[in-house]
XYZ file of N, CA, C and O in Angstrom:
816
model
N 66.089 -77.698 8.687
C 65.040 -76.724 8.331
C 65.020 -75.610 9.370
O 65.041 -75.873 10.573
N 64.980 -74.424 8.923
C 65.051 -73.423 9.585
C 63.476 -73.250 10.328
O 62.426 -73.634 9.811
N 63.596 -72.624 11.563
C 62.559 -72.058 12.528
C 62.320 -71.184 11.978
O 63.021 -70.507 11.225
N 60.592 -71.013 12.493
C 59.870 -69.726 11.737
C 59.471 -69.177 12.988
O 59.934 -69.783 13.955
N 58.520 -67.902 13.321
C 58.147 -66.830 12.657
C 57.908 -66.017 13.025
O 58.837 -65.786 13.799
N 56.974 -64.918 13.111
C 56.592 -63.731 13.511
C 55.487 -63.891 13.480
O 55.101 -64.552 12.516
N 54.107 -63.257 14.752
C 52.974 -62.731 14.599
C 52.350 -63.024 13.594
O 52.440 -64.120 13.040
N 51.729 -62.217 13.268
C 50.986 -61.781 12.160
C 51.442 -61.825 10.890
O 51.338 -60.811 10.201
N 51.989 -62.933 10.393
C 53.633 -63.703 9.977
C 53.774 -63.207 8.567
O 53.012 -63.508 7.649
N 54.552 -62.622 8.502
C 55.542 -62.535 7.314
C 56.462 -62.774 6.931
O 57.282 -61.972 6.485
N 56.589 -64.170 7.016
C 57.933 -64.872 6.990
C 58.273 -65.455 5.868
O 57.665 -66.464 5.511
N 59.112 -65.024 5.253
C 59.899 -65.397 3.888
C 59.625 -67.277 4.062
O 59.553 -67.870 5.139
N 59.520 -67.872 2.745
C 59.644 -68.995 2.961
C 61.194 -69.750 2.906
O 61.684 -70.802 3.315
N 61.668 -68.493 2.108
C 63.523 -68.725 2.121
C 64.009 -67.153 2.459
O 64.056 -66.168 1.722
N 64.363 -67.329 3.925
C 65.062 -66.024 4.185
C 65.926 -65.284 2.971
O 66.594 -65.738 2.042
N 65.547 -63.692 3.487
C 66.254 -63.100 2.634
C 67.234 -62.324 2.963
O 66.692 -61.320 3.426
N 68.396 -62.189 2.999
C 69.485 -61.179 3.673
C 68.963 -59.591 3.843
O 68.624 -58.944 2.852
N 68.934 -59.056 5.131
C 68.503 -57.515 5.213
C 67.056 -57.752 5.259
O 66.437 -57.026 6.037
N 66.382 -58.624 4.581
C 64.425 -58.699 5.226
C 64.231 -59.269 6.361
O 63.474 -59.018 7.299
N 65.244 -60.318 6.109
C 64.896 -60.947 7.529
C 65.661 -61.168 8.805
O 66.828 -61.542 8.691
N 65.163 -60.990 9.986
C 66.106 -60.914 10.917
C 66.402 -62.240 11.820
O 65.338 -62.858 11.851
N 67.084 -62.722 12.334
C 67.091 -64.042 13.131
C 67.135 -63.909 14.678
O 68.159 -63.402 15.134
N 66.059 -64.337 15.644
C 65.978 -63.321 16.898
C 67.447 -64.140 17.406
O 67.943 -64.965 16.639
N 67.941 -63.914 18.433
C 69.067 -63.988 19.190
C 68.303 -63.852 20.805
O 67.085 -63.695 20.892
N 69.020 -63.921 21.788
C 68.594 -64.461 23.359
C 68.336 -62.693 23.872
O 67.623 -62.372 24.823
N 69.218 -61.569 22.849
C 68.580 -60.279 23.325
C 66.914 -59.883 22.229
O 65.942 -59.334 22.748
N 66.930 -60.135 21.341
C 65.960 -59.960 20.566
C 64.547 -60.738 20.885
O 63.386 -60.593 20.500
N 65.151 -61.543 21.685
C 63.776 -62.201 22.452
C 62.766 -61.597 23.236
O 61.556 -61.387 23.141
N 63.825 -61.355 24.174
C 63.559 -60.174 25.366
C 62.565 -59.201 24.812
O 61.604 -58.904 25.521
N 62.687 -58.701 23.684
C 62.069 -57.707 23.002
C 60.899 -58.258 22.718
O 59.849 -57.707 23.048
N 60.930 -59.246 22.165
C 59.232 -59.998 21.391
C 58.987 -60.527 22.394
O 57.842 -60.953 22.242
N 59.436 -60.869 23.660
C 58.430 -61.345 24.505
C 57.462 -60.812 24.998
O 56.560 -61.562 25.370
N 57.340 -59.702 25.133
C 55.656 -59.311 24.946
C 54.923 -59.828 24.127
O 55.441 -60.318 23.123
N 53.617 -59.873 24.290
C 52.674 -60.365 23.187
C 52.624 -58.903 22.472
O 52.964 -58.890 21.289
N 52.221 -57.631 23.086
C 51.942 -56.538 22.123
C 52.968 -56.156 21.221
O 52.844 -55.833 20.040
N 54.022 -56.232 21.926
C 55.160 -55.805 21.005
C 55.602 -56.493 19.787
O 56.256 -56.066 18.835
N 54.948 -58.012 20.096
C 55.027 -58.972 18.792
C 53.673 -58.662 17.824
O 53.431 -59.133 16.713
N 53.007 -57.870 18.490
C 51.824 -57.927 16.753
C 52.018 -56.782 16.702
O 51.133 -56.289 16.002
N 52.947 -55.764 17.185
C 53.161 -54.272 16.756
C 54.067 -54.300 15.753
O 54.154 -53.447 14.869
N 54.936 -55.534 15.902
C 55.575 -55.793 14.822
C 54.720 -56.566 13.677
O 54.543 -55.933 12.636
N 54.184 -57.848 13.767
C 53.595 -57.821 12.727
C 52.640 -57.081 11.725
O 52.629 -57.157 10.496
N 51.679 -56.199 12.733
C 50.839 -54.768 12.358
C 51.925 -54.341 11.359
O 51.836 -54.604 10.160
N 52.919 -53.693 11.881
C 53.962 -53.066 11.027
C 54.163 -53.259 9.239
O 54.294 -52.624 8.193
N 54.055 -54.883 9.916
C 54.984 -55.659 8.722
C 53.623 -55.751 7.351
O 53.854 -55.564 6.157
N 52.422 -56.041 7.875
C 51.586 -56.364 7.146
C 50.860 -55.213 6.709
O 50.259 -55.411 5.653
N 50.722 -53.968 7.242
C 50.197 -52.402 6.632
C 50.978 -51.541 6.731
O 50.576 -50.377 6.723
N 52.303 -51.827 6.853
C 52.657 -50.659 6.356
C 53.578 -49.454 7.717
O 53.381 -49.815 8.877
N 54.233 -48.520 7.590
C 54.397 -47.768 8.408
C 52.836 -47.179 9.426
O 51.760 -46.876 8.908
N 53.183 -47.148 11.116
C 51.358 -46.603 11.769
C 52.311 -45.698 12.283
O 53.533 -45.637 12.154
N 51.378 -44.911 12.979
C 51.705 -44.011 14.501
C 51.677 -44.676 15.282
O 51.633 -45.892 15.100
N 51.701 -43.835 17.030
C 51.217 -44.656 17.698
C 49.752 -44.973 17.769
O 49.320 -46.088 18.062
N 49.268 -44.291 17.582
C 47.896 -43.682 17.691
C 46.533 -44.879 16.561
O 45.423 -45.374 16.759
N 47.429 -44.841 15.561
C 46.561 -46.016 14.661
C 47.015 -47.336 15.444
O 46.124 -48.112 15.789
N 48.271 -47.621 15.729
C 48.113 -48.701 16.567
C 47.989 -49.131 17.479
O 48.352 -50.271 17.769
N 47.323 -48.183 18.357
C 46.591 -48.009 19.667
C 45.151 -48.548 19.325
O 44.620 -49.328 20.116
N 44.438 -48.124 18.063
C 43.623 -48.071 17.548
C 43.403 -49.579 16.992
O 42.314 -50.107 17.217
N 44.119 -50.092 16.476
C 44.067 -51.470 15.507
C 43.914 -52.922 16.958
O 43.265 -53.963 17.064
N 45.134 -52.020 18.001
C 45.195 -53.292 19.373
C 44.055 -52.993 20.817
O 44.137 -53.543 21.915
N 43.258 -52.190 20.476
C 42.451 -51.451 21.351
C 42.851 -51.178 22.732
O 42.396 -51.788 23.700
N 43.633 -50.332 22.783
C 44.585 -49.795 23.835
C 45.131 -48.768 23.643
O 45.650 -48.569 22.544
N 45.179 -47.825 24.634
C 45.685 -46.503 24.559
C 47.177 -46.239 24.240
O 48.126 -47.024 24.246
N 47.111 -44.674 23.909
C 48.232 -44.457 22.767
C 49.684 -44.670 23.410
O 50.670 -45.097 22.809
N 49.585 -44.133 25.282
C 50.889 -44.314 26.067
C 51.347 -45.623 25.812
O 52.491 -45.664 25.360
N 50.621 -47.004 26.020
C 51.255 -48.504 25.510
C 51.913 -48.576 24.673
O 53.063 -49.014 24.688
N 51.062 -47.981 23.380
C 51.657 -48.597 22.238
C 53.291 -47.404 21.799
O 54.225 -47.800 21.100
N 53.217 -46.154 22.362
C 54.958 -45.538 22.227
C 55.354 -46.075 23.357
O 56.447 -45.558 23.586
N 55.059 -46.921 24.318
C 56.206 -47.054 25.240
C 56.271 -48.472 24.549
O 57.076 -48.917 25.367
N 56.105 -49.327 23.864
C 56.416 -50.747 22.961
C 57.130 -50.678 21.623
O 57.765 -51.562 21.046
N 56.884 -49.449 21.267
C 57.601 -48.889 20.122
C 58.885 -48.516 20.514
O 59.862 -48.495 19.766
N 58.876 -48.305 21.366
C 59.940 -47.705 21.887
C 61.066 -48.497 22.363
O 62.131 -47.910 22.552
N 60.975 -49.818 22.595
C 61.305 -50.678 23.337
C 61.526 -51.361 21.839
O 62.671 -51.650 21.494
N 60.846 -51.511 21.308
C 61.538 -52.061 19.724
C 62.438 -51.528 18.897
O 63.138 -52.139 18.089
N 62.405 -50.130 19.155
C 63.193 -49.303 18.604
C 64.861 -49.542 18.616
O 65.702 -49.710 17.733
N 64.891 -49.473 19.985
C 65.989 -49.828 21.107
C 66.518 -51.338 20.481
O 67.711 -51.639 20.506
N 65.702 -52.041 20.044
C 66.366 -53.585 19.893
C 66.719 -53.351 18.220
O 67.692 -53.903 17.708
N 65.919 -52.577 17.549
C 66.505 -52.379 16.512
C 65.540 -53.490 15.444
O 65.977 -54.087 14.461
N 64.170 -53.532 15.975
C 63.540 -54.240 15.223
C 62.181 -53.471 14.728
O 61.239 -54.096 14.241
N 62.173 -51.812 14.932
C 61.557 -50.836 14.325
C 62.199 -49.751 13.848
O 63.265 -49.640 14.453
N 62.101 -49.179 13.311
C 62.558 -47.473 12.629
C 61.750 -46.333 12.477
O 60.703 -46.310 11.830
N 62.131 -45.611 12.939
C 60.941 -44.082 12.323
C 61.492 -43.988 11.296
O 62.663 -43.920 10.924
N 60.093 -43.989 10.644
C 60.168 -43.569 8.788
C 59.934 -41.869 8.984
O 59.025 -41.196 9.471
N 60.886 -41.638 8.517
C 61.189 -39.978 8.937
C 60.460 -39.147 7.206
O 60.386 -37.936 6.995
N 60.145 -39.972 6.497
C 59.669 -39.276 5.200
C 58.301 -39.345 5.593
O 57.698 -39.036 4.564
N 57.435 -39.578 6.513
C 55.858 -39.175 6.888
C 56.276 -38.233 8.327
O 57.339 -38.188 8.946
N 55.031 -37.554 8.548
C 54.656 -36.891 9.941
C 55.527 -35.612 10.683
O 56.121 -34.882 9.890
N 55.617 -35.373 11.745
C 56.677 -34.441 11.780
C 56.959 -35.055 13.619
O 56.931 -36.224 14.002
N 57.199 -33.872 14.407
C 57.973 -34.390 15.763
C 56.303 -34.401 16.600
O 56.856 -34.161 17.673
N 55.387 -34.445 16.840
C 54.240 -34.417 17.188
C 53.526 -36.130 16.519
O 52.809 -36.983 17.043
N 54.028 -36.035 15.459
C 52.810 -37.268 14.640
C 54.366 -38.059 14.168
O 55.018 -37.795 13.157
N 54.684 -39.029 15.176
C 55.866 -39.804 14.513
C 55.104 -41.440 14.150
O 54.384 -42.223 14.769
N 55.884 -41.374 12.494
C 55.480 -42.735 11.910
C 56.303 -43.719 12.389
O 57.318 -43.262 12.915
N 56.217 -44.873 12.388
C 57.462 -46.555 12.652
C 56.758 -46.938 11.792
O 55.618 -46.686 11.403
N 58.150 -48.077 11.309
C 57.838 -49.113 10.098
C 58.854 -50.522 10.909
O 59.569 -50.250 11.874
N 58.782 -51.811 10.417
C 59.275 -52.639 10.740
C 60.315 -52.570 10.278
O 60.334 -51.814 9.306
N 61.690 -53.235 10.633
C 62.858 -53.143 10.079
C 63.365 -54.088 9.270
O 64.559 -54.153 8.978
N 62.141 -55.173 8.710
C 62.469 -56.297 8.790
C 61.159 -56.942 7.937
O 60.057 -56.448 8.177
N 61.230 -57.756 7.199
C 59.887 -58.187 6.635
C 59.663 -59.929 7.265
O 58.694 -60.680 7.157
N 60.652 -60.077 7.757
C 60.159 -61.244 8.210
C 60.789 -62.212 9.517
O 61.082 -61.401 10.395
N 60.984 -63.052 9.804
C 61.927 -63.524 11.031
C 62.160 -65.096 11.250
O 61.129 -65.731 11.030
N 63.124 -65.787 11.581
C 63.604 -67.045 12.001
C 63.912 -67.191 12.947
O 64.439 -66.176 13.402
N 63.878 -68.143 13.729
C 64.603 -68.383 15.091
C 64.832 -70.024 14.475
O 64.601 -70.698 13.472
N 65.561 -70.141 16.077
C 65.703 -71.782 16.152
C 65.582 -71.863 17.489
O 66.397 -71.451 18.314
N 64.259 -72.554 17.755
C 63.947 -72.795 18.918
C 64.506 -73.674 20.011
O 64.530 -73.149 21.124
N 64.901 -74.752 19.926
C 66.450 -75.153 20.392
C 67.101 -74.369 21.109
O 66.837 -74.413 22.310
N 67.945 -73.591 20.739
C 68.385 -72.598 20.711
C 68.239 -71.583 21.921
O 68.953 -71.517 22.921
N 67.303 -70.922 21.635
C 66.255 -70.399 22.295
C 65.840 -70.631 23.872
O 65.903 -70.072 24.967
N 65.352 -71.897 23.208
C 64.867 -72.957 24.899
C 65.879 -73.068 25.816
O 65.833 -73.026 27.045
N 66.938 -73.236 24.949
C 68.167 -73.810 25.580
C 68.732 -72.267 27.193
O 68.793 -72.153 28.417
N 69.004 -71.420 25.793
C 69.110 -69.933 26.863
C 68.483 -69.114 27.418
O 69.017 -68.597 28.399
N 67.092 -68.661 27.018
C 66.436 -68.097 27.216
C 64.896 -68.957 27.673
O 63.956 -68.487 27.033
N 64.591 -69.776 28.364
C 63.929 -70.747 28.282
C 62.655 -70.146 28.625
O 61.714 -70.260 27.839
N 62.510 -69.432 29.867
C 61.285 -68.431 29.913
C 60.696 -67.285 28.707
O 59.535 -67.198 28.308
N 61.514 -66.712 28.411
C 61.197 -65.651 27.524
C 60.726 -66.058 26.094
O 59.825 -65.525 25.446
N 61.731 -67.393 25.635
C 61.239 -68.105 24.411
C 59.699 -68.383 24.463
O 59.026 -68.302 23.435
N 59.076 -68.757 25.835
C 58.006 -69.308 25.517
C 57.348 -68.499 25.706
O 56.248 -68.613 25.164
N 57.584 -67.229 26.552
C 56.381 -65.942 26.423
C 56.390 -66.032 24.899
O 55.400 -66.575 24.408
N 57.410 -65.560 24.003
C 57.470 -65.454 22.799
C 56.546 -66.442 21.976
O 55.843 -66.050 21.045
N 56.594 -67.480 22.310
C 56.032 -68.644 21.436
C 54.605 -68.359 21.925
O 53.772 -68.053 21.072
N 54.264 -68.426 23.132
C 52.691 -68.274 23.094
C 51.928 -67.383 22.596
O 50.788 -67.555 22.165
N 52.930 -65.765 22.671
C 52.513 -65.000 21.707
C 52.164 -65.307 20.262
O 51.468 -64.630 19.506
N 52.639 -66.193 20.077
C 53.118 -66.291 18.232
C 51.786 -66.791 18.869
O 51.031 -65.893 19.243
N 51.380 -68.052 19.052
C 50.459 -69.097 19.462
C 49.142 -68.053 19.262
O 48.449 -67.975 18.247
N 48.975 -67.219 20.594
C 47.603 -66.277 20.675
C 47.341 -65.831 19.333
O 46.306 -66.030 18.698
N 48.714 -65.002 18.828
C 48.283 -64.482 17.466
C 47.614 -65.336 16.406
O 46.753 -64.952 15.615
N 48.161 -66.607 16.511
C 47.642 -67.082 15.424
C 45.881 -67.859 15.621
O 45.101 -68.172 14.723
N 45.694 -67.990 17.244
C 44.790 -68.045 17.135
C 43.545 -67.214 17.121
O 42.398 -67.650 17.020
N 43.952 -65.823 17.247
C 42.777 -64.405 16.921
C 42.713 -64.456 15.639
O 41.536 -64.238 15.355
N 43.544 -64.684 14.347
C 43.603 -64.569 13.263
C 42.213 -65.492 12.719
O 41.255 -65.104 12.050
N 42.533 -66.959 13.327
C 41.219 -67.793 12.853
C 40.579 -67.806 13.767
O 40.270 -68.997 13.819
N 40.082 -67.302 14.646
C 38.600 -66.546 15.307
C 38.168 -65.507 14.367
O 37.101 -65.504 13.752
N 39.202 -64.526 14.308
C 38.733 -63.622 13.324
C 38.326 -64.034 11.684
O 37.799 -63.215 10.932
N 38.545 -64.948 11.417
C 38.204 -65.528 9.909
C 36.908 -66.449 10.375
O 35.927 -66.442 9.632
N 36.890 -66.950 11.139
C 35.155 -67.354 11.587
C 34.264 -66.602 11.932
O 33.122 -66.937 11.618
N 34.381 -65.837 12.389
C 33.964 -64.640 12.752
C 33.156 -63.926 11.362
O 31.986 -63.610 11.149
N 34.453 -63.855 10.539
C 33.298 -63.046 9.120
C 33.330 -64.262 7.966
O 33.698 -64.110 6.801
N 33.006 -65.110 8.383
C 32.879 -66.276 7.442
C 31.136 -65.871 6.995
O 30.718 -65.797 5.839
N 30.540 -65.709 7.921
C 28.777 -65.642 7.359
C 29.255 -64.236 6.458
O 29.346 -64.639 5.298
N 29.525 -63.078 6.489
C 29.335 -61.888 5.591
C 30.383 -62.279 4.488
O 30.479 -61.459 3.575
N 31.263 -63.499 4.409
C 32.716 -63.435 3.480
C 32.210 -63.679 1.564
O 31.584 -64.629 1.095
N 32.627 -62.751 1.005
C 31.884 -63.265 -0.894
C 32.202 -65.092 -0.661
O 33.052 -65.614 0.059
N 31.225 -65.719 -1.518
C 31.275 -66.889 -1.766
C 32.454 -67.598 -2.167
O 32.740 -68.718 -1.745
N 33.274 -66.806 -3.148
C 34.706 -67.805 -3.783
C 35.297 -67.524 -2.990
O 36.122 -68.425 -2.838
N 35.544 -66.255 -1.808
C 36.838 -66.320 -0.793
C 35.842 -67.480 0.583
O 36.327 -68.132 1.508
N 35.130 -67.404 0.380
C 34.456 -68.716 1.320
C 34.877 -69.852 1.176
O 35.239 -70.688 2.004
N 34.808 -69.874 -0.229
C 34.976 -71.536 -0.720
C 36.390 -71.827 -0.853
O 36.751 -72.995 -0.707
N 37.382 -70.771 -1.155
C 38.640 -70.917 -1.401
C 39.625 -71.207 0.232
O 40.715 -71.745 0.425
N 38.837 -70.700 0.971
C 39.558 -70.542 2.350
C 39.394 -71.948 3.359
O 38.265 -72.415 3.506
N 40.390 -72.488 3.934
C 40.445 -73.671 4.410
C 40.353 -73.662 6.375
O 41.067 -72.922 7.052
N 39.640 -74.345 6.787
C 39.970 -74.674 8.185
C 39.882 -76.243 8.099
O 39.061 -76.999 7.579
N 41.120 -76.456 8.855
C 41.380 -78.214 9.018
C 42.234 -78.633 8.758
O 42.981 -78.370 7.815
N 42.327 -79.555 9.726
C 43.909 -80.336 10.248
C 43.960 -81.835 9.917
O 42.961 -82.525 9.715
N 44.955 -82.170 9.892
C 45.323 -83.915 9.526
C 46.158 -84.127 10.340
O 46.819 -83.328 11.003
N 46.163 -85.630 10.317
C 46.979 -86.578 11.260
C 47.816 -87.164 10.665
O 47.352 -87.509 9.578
N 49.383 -87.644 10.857
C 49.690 -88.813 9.804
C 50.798 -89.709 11.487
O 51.133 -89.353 12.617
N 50.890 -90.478 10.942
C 52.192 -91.573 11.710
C 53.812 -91.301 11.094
O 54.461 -92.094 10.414
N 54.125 -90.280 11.440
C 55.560 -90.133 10.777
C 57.701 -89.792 11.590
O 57.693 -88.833 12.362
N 58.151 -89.995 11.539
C 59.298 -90.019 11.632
C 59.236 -88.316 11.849
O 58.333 -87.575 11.460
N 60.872 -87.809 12.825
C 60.878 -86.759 12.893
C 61.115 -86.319 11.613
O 60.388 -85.398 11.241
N 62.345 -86.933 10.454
C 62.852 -86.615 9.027
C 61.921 -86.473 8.277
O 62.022 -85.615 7.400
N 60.576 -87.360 8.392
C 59.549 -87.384 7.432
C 58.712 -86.022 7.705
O 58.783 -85.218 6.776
N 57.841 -85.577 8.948
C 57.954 -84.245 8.970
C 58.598 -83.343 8.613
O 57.924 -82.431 8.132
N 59.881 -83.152 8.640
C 60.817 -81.905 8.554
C 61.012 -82.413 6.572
O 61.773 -81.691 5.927
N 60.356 -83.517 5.865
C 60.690 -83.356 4.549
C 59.356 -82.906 3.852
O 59.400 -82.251 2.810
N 58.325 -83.218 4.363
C 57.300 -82.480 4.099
C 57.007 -81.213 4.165
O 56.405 -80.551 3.319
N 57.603 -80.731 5.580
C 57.350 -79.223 5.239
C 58.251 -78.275 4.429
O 57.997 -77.139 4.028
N 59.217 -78.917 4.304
C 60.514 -78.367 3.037
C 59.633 -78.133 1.838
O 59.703 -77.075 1.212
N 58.379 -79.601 1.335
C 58.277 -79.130 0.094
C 57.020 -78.104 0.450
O 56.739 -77.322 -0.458
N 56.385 -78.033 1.429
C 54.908 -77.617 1.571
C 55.590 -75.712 1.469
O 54.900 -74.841 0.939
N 56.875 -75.434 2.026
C 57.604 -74.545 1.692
C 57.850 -73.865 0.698
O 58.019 -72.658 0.530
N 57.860 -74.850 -0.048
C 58.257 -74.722 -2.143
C 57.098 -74.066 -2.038
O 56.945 -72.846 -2.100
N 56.319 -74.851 -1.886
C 54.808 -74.226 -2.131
C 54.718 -72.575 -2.363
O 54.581 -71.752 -3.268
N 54.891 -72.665 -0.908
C 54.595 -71.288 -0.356
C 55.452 -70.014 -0.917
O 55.101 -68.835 -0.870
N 56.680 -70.551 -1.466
C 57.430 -70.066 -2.094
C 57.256 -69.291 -3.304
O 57.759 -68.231 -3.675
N 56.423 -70.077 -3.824
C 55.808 -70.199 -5.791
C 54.912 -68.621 -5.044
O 55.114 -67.597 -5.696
N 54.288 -68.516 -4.176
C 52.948 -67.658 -4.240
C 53.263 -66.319 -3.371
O 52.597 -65.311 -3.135
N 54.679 -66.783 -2.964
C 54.940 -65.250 -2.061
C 54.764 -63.750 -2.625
O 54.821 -63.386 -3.799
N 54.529 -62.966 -1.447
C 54.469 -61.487 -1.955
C 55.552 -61.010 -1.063
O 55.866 -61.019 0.127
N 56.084 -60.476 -2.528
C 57.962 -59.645 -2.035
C 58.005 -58.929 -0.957
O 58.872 -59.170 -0.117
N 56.857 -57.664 -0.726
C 56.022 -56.383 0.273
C 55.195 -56.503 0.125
O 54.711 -56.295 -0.988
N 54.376 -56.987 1.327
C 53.143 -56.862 1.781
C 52.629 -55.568 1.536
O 51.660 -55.458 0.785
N 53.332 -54.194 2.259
C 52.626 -52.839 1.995
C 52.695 -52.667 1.071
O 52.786 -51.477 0.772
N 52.705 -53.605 0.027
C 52.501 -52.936 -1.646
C 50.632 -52.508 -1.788
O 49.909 -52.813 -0.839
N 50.224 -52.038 -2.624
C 49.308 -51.681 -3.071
C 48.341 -53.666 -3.419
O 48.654 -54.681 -4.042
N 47.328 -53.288 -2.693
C 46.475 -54.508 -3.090
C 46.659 -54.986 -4.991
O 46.588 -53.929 -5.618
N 46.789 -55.773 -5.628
C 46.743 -56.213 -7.249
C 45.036 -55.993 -7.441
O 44.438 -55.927 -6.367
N 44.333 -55.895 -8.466
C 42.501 -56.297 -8.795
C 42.586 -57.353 -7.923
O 43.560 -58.103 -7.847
N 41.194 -57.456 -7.006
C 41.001 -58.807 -7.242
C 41.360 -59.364 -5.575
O 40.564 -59.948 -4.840
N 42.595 -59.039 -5.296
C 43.505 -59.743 -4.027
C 42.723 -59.391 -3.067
O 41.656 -58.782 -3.150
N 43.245 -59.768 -2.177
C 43.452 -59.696 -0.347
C 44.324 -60.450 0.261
O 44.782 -61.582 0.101
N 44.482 -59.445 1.111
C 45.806 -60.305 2.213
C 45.140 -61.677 2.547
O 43.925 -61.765 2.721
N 45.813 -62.522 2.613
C 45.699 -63.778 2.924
C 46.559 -64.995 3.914
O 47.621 -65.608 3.803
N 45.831 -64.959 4.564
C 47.344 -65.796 6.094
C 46.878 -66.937 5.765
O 45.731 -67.334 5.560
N 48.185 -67.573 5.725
C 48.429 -68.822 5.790
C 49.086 -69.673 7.030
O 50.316 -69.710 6.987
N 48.607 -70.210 7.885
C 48.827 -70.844 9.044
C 49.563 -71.781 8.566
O 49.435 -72.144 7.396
N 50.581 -72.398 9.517
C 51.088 -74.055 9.475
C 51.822 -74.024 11.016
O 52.515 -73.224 11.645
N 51.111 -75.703 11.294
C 51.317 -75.589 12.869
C 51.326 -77.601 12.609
O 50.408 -78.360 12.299
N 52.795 -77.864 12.911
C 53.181 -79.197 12.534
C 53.951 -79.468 13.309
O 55.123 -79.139 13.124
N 53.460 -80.353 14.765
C 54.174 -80.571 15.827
C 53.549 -82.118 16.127
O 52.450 -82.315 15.609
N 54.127 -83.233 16.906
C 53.665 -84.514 17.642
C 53.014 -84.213 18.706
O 53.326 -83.299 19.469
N 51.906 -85.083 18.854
C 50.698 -84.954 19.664
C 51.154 -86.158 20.907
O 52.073 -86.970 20.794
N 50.414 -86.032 21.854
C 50.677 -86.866 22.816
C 49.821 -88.543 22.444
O 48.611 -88.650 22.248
N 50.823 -89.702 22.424
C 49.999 -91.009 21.882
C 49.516 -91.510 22.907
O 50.207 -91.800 23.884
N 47.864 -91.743 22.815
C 47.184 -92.071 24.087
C 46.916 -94.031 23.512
O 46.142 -94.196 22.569
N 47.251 -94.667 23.829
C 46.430 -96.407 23.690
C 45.464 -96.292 24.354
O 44.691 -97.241 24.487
């Protein structure tokens, strides 16, 4: 089973050739920032920003966010979308809708930087559900009721994990959206879906 993901995750549940990219021991280097990893997911999930809106979205001034852009640029995991703005107001878009690693891998060569990387992923995902508790009291009732917090336990084999999340995958598969920056459908909202399926320490 392939390693997942990105930030603010848009990760194919079955990679797609040209959407998705697979980081490598230089592409790390790059996402090991934490900002530079949700500048990419920002990217991925609204669309082409400036710097300036995403100065705005990470509450930090505009010099950060072009000198991180910039630095993504370089790795080849952003693009100026040259059909908005002009040389004053430059747009970026992600290059990429989604991402894999294999952490293995990773650990193996890059052993520091992987885990800046991973804790990033980590932080991100935990502002996401702060931020969904957060507007849980103002949220309409059916996206209240429809929306899940909570975890389970089971006693399982490493194979038995890694076959569960294959199908929990399918799943995710059936309900994917091709582009996120598409136009909202009636009705929708973006919707994150977390999965965080690792062995816990066994205390007797």
């Amino acid at each position: 089973m392939s390693d997942e993901t990105t930030p603010a995750s848009a990760t194919p549940a079955t990679p797609e050739p040209g959407r998705t990219v697979r980081l490598d021991r230089h592409l790390v280097r790059a996402l090991a920032h934490p900002m530079r990893n949700r500048i990419v997911g920002l990217l991925r999930v609204y669309g082409p920003q400036t710097a300036t809106t995403l100065a705005g979205r990470l509450g930090v001034n505009t010099g950060a966010t072009s000198y991180h852009l910039r630095q993504l640029a370089d790795a080849g995991l952003v693009v100026e979308d040259d059909t908005r703005g002009n040389a004053r107001d430059r747009w970026w878009r992600s290059a990429h809708q989604g991402t894999e690693f294999n952490k293995a891998e990773l650990l193996e060569q890059e052993p520091e930087l992987a885990l800046g990387f991973l804790h990033g992923v980590g932080q991100t995902y935990a502002e996401n559900m702060f931020g969904y508790i957060d507007a849980m009291q103002t949220m309409p009732e059916d996206w209240r009721d429809a929306s899940v917090l909570s975890d389970y336990f089971f006693h399982l084999r490493a194979d038995q994990l890694d076959a569960m999340m294959h199908e929990v995958m399918a799943v995710l598969e059936k309900y994917k959206t091709p582009d996120l920056t598409a136009p909202l459908p009636e009705g929708a909202e973006q919707v994150t879906v977390q999965i965080q399926a690792f062995p816990r320490e066994t205390r007797q």
